[in-house]
PDB file of C-alpha atoms in Angstrom:
ATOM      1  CA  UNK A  20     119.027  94.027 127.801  1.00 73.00           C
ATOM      2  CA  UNK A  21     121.829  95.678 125.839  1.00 86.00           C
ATOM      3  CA  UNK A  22     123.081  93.654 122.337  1.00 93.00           C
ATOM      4  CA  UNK A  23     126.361  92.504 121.918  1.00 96.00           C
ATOM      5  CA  UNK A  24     127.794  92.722 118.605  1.00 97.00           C
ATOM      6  CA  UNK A  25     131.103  91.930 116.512  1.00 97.00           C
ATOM      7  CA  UNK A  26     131.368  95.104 114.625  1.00 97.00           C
ATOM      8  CA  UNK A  27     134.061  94.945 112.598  1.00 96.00           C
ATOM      9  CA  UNK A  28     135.812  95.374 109.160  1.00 97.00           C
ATOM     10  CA  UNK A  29     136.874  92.789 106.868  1.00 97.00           C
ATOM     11  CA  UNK A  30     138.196  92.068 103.888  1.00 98.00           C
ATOM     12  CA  UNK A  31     136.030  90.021 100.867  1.00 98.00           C
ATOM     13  CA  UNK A  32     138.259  87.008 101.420  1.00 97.00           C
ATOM     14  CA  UNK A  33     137.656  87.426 105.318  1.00 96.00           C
ATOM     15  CA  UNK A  34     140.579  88.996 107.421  1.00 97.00           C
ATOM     16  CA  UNK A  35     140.221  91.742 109.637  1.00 96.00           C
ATOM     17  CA  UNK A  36     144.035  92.188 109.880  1.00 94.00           C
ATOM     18  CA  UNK A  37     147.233  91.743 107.651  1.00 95.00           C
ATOM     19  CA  UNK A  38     149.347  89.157 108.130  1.00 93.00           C
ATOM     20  CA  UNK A  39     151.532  91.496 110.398  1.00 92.00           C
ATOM     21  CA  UNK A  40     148.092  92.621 112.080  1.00 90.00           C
ATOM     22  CA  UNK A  41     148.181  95.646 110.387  1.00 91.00           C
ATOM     23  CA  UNK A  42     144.993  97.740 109.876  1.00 93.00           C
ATOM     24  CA  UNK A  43     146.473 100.247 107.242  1.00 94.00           C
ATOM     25  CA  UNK A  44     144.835  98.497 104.493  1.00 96.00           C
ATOM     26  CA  UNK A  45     141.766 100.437 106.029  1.00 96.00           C
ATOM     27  CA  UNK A  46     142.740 103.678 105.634  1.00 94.00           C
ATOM     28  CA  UNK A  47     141.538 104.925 102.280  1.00 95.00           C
ATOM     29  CA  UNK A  48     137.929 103.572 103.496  1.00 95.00           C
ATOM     30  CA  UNK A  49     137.598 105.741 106.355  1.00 91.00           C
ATOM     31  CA  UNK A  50     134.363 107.488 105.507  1.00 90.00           C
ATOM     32  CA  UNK A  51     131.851 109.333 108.359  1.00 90.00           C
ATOM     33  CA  UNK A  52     129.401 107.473 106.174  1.00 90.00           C
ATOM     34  CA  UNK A  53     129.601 104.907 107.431  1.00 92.00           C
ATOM     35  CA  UNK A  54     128.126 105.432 110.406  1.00 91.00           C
ATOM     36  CA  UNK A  55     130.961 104.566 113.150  1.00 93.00           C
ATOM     37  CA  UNK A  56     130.463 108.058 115.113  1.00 93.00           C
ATOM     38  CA  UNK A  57     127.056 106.477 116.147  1.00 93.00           C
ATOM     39  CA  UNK A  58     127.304 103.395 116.852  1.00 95.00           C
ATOM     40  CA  UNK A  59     129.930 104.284 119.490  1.00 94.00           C
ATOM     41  CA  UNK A  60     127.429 105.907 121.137  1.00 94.00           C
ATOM     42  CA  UNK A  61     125.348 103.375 121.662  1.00 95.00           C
ATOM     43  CA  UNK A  62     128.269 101.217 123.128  1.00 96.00           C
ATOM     44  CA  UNK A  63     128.516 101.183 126.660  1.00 96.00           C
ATOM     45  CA  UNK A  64     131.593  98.450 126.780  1.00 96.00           C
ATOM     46  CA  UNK A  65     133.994  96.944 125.117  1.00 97.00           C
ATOM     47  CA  UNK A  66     135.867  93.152 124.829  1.00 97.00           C
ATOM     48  CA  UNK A  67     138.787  93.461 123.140  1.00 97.00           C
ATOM     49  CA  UNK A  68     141.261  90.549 122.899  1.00 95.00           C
ATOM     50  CA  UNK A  69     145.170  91.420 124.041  1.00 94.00           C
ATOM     51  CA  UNK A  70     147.201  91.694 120.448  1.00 91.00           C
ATOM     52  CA  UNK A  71     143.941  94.005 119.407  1.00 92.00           C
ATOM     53  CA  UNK A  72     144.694  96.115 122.754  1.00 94.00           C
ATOM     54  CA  UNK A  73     147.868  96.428 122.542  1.00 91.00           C
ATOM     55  CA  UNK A  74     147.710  97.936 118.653  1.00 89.00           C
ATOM     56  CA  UNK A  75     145.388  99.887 119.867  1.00 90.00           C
ATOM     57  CA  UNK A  76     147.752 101.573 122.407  1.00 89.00           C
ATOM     58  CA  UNK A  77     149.810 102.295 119.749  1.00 89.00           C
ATOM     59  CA  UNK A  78     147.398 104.864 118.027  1.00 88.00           C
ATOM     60  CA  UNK A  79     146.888 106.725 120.571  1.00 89.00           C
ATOM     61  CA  UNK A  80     145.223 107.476 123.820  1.00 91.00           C
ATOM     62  CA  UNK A  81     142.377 105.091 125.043  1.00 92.00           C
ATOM     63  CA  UNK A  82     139.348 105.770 122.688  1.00 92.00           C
ATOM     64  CA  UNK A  83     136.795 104.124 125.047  1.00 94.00           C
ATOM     65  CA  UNK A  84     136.809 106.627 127.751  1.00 92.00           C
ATOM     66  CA  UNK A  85     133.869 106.107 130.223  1.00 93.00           C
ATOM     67  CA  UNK A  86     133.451 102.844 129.069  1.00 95.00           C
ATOM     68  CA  UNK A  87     133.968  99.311 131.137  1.00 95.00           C
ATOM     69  CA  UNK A  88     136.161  96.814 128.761  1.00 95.00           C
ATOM     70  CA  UNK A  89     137.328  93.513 129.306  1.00 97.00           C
ATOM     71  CA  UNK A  90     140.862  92.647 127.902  1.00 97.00           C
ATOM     72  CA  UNK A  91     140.844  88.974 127.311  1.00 97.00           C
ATOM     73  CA  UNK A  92     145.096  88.085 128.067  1.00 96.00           C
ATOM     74  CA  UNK A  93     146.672  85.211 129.329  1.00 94.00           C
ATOM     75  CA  UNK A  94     149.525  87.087 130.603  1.00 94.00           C
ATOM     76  CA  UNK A  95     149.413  90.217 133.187  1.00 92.00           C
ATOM     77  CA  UNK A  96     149.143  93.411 131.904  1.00 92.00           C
ATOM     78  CA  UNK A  97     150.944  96.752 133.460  1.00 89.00           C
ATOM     79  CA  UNK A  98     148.240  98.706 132.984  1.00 89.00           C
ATOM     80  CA  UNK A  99     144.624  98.804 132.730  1.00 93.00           C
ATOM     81  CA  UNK A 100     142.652 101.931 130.927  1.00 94.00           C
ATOM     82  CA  UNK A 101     139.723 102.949 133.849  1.00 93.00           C
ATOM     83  CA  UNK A 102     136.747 100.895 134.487  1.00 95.00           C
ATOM     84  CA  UNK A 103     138.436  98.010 132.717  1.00 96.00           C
ATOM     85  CA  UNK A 104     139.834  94.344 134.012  1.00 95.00           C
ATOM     86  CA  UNK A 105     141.643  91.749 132.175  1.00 97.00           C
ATOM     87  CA  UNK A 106     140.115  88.737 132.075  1.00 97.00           C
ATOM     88  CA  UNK A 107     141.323  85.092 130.457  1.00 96.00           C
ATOM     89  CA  UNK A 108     139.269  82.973 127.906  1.00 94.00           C
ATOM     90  CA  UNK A 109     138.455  80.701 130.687  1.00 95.00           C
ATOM     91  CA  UNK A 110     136.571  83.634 132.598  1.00 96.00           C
ATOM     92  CA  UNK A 111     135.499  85.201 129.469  1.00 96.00           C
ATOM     93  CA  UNK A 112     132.191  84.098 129.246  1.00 94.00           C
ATOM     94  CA  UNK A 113     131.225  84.686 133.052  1.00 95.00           C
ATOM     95  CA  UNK A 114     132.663  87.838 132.742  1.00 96.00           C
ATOM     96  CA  UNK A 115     131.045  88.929 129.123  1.00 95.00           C
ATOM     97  CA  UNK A 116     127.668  87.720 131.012  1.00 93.00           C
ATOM     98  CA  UNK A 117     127.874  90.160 134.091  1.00 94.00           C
ATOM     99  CA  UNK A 118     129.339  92.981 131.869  1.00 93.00           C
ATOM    100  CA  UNK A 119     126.060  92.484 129.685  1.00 92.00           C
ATOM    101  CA  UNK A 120     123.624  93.082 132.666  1.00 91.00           C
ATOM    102  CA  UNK A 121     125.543  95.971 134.220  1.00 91.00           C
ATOM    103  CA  UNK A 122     125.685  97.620 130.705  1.00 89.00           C
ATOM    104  CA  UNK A 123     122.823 100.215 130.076  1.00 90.00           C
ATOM    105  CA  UNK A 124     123.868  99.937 126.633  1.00 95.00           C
ATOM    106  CA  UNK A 125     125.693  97.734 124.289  1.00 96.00           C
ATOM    107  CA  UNK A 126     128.855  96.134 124.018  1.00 97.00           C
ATOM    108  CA  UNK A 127     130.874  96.001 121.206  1.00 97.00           C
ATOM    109  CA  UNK A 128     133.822  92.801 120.647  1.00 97.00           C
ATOM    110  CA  UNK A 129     136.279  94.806 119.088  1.00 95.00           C
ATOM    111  CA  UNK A 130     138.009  91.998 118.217  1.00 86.00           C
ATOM    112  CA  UNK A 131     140.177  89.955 117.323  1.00 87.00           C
ATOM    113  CA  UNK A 132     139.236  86.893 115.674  1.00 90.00           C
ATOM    114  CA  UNK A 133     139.738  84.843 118.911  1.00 91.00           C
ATOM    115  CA  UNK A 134     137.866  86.599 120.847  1.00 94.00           C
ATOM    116  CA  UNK A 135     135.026  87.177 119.108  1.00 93.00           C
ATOM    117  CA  UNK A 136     135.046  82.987 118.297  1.00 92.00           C
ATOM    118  CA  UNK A 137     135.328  82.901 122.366  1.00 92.00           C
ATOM    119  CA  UNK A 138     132.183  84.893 122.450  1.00 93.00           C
ATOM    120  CA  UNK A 139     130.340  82.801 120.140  1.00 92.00           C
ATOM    121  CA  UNK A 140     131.042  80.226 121.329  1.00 88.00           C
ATOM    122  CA  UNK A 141     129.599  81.076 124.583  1.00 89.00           C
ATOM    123  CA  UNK A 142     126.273  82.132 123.280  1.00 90.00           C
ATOM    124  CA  UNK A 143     126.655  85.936 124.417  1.00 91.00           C
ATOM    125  CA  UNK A 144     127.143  87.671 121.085  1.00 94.00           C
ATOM    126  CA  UNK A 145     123.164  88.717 119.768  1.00 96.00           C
ATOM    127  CA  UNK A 146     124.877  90.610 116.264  1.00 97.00           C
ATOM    128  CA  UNK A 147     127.219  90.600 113.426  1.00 97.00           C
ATOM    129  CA  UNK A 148     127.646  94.626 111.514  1.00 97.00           C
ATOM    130  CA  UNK A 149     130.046  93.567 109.272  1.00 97.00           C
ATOM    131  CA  UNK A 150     132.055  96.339 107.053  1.00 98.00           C
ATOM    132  CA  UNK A 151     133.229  94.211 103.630  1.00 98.00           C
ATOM    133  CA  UNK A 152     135.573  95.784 102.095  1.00 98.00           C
ATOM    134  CA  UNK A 153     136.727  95.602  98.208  1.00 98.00           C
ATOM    135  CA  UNK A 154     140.101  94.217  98.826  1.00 97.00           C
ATOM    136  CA  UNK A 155     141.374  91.119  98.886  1.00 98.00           C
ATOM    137  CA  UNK A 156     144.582  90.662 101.215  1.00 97.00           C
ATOM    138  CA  UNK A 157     145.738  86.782 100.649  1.00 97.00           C
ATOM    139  CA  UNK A 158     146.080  85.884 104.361  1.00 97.00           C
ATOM    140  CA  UNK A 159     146.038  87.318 107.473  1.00 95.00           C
ATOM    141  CA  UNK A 160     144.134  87.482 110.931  1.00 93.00           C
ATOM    142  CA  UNK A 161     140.758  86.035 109.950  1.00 94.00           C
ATOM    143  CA  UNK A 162     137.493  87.091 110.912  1.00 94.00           C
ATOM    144  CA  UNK A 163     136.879  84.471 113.393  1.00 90.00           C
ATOM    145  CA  UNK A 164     139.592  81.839 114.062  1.00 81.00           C
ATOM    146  CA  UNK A 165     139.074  78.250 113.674  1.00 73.00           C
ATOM    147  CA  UNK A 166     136.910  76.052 115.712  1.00 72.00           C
ATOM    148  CA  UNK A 167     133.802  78.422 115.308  1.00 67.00           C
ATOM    149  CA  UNK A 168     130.412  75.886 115.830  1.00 75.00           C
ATOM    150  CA  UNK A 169     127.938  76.119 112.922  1.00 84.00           C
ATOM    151  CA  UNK A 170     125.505  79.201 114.009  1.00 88.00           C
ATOM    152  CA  UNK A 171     122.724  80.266 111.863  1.00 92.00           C
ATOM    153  CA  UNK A 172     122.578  83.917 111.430  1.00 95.00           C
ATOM    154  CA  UNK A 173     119.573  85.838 109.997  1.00 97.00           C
ATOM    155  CA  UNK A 174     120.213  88.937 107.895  1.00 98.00           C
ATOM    156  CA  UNK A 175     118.726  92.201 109.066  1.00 97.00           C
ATOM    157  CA  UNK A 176     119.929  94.385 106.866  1.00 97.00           C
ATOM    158  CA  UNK A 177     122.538  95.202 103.821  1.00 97.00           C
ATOM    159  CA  UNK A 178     123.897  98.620 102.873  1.00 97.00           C
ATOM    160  CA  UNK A 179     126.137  99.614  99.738  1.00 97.00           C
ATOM    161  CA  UNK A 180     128.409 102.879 100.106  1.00 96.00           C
ATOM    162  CA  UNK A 181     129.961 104.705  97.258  1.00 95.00           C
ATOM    163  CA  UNK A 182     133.136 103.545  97.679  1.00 94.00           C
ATOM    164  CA  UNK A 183     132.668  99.934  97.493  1.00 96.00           C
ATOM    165  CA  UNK A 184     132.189  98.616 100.774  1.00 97.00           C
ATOM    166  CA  UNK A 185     129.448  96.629 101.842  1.00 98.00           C
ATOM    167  CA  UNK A 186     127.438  96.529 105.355  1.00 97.00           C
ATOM    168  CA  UNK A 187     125.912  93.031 106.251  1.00 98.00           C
ATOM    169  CA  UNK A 188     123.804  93.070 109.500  1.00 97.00           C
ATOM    170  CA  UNK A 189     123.134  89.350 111.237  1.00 98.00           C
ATOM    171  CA  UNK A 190     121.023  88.609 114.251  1.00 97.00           C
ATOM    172  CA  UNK A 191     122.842  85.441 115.530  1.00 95.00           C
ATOM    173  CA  UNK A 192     120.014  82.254 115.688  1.00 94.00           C
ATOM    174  CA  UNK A 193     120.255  80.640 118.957  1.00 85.00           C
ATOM    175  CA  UNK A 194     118.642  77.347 119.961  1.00 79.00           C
ATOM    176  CA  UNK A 195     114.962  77.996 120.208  1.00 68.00           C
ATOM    177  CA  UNK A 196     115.228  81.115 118.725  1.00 56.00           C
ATOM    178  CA  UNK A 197     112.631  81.546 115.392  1.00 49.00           C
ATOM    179  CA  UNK A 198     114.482  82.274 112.223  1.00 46.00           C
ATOM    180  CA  UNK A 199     111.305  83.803 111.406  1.00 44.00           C
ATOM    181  CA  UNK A 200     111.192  88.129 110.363  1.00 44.00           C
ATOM    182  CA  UNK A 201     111.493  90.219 107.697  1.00 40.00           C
ATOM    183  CA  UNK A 202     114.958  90.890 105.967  1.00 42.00           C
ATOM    184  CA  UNK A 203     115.378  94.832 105.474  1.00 43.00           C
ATOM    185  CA  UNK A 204     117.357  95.951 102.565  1.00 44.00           C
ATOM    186  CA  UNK A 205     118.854  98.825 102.167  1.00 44.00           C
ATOM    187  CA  UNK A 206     120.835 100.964  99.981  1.00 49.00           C
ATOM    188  CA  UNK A 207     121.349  98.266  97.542  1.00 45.00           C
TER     189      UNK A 207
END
């Protein structure tokens, strides 16, 4: 069965957005390094909460083409990009479910913090790839909003980069799962 992971990037005192939800902050770590190239290929959908859609509109044109994607909203949209559906929190995890056993490959919770807690919360995310980066922002959209359960993660794998950032890997430890393996580190 496909993985579903929170891939995302986030500051060392943990937001993944300004406190105007700006992502600008990123730019000067944009690196093909890093390896974003392919892992989108090996996404085959996407869950992506509304604010994060709707910044992402603003960017450009849709950047998920060919992909199915659940927008998580409370409040109709206009529009939908193809082979997508909104969806609210309450269906989110029903939804999320189904998506992950139609996907042929995995799907990727683009975020926001919300979301991704919604996710966890329902027991359907199997990764964290987490992209620290050197920069501390004061506040701002954290990585997962509050009321996130305690969940044991297991760490398969760390990477350094030249310019600073860090990659931290988790496999997320559910109930009955062993936190038995080996721990792979790389590049440090």
């Amino acid at each position: 069965m496909p993985r579903t992971v929170y891939y995302v990037a986030v500051s060392v005192d943990g937001f993944i957005a300004d406190k105007e939800g700006g992502v600008g902050w990123l730019d000067p770590y944009n690196s093909p390094e890093l390896g974003y190239e392919s892992f989108l290929e090996r996404v085959g959908a996407v869950v992506i909460g509304r604010s994060t859609y709707e910044q992402m509109l603003t960017f450009g044109p849709w950047p998920y083409e060919g992909r199915s994607g659940l927008i998580v909203t409370s409040r109709p949209l206009p529009t939908l990009p193809p082979l997508s559906r909104a969806v609210t929190v309450a269906e989110l995890p029903a939804a999320l479910a189904k998506l992950r056993i139609e996907s042929s490959r995995d799907v990727w919770i683009v975020g926001g913090g919300q979301t991704a807690r919604e996710c966890l919360s329902s027991g359907l995310v199997d990764e964290l790839e987490l992209y620290v980066i050197p920069t501390l922002l004061g506040a701002g959209i954290p990585l997962l909003s509050l009321g996130t359960a305690h969940i044991p993660l297991r760490l398969l794998e760390t990477h350094s980069f030249p310019n600073g950032i860090t990659k931290l890997r988790y496999e997320v430890q559910w109930p009955g799962e062993s936190s038995l393996g080996t721990t792979s580190t790389v590049g440090t």
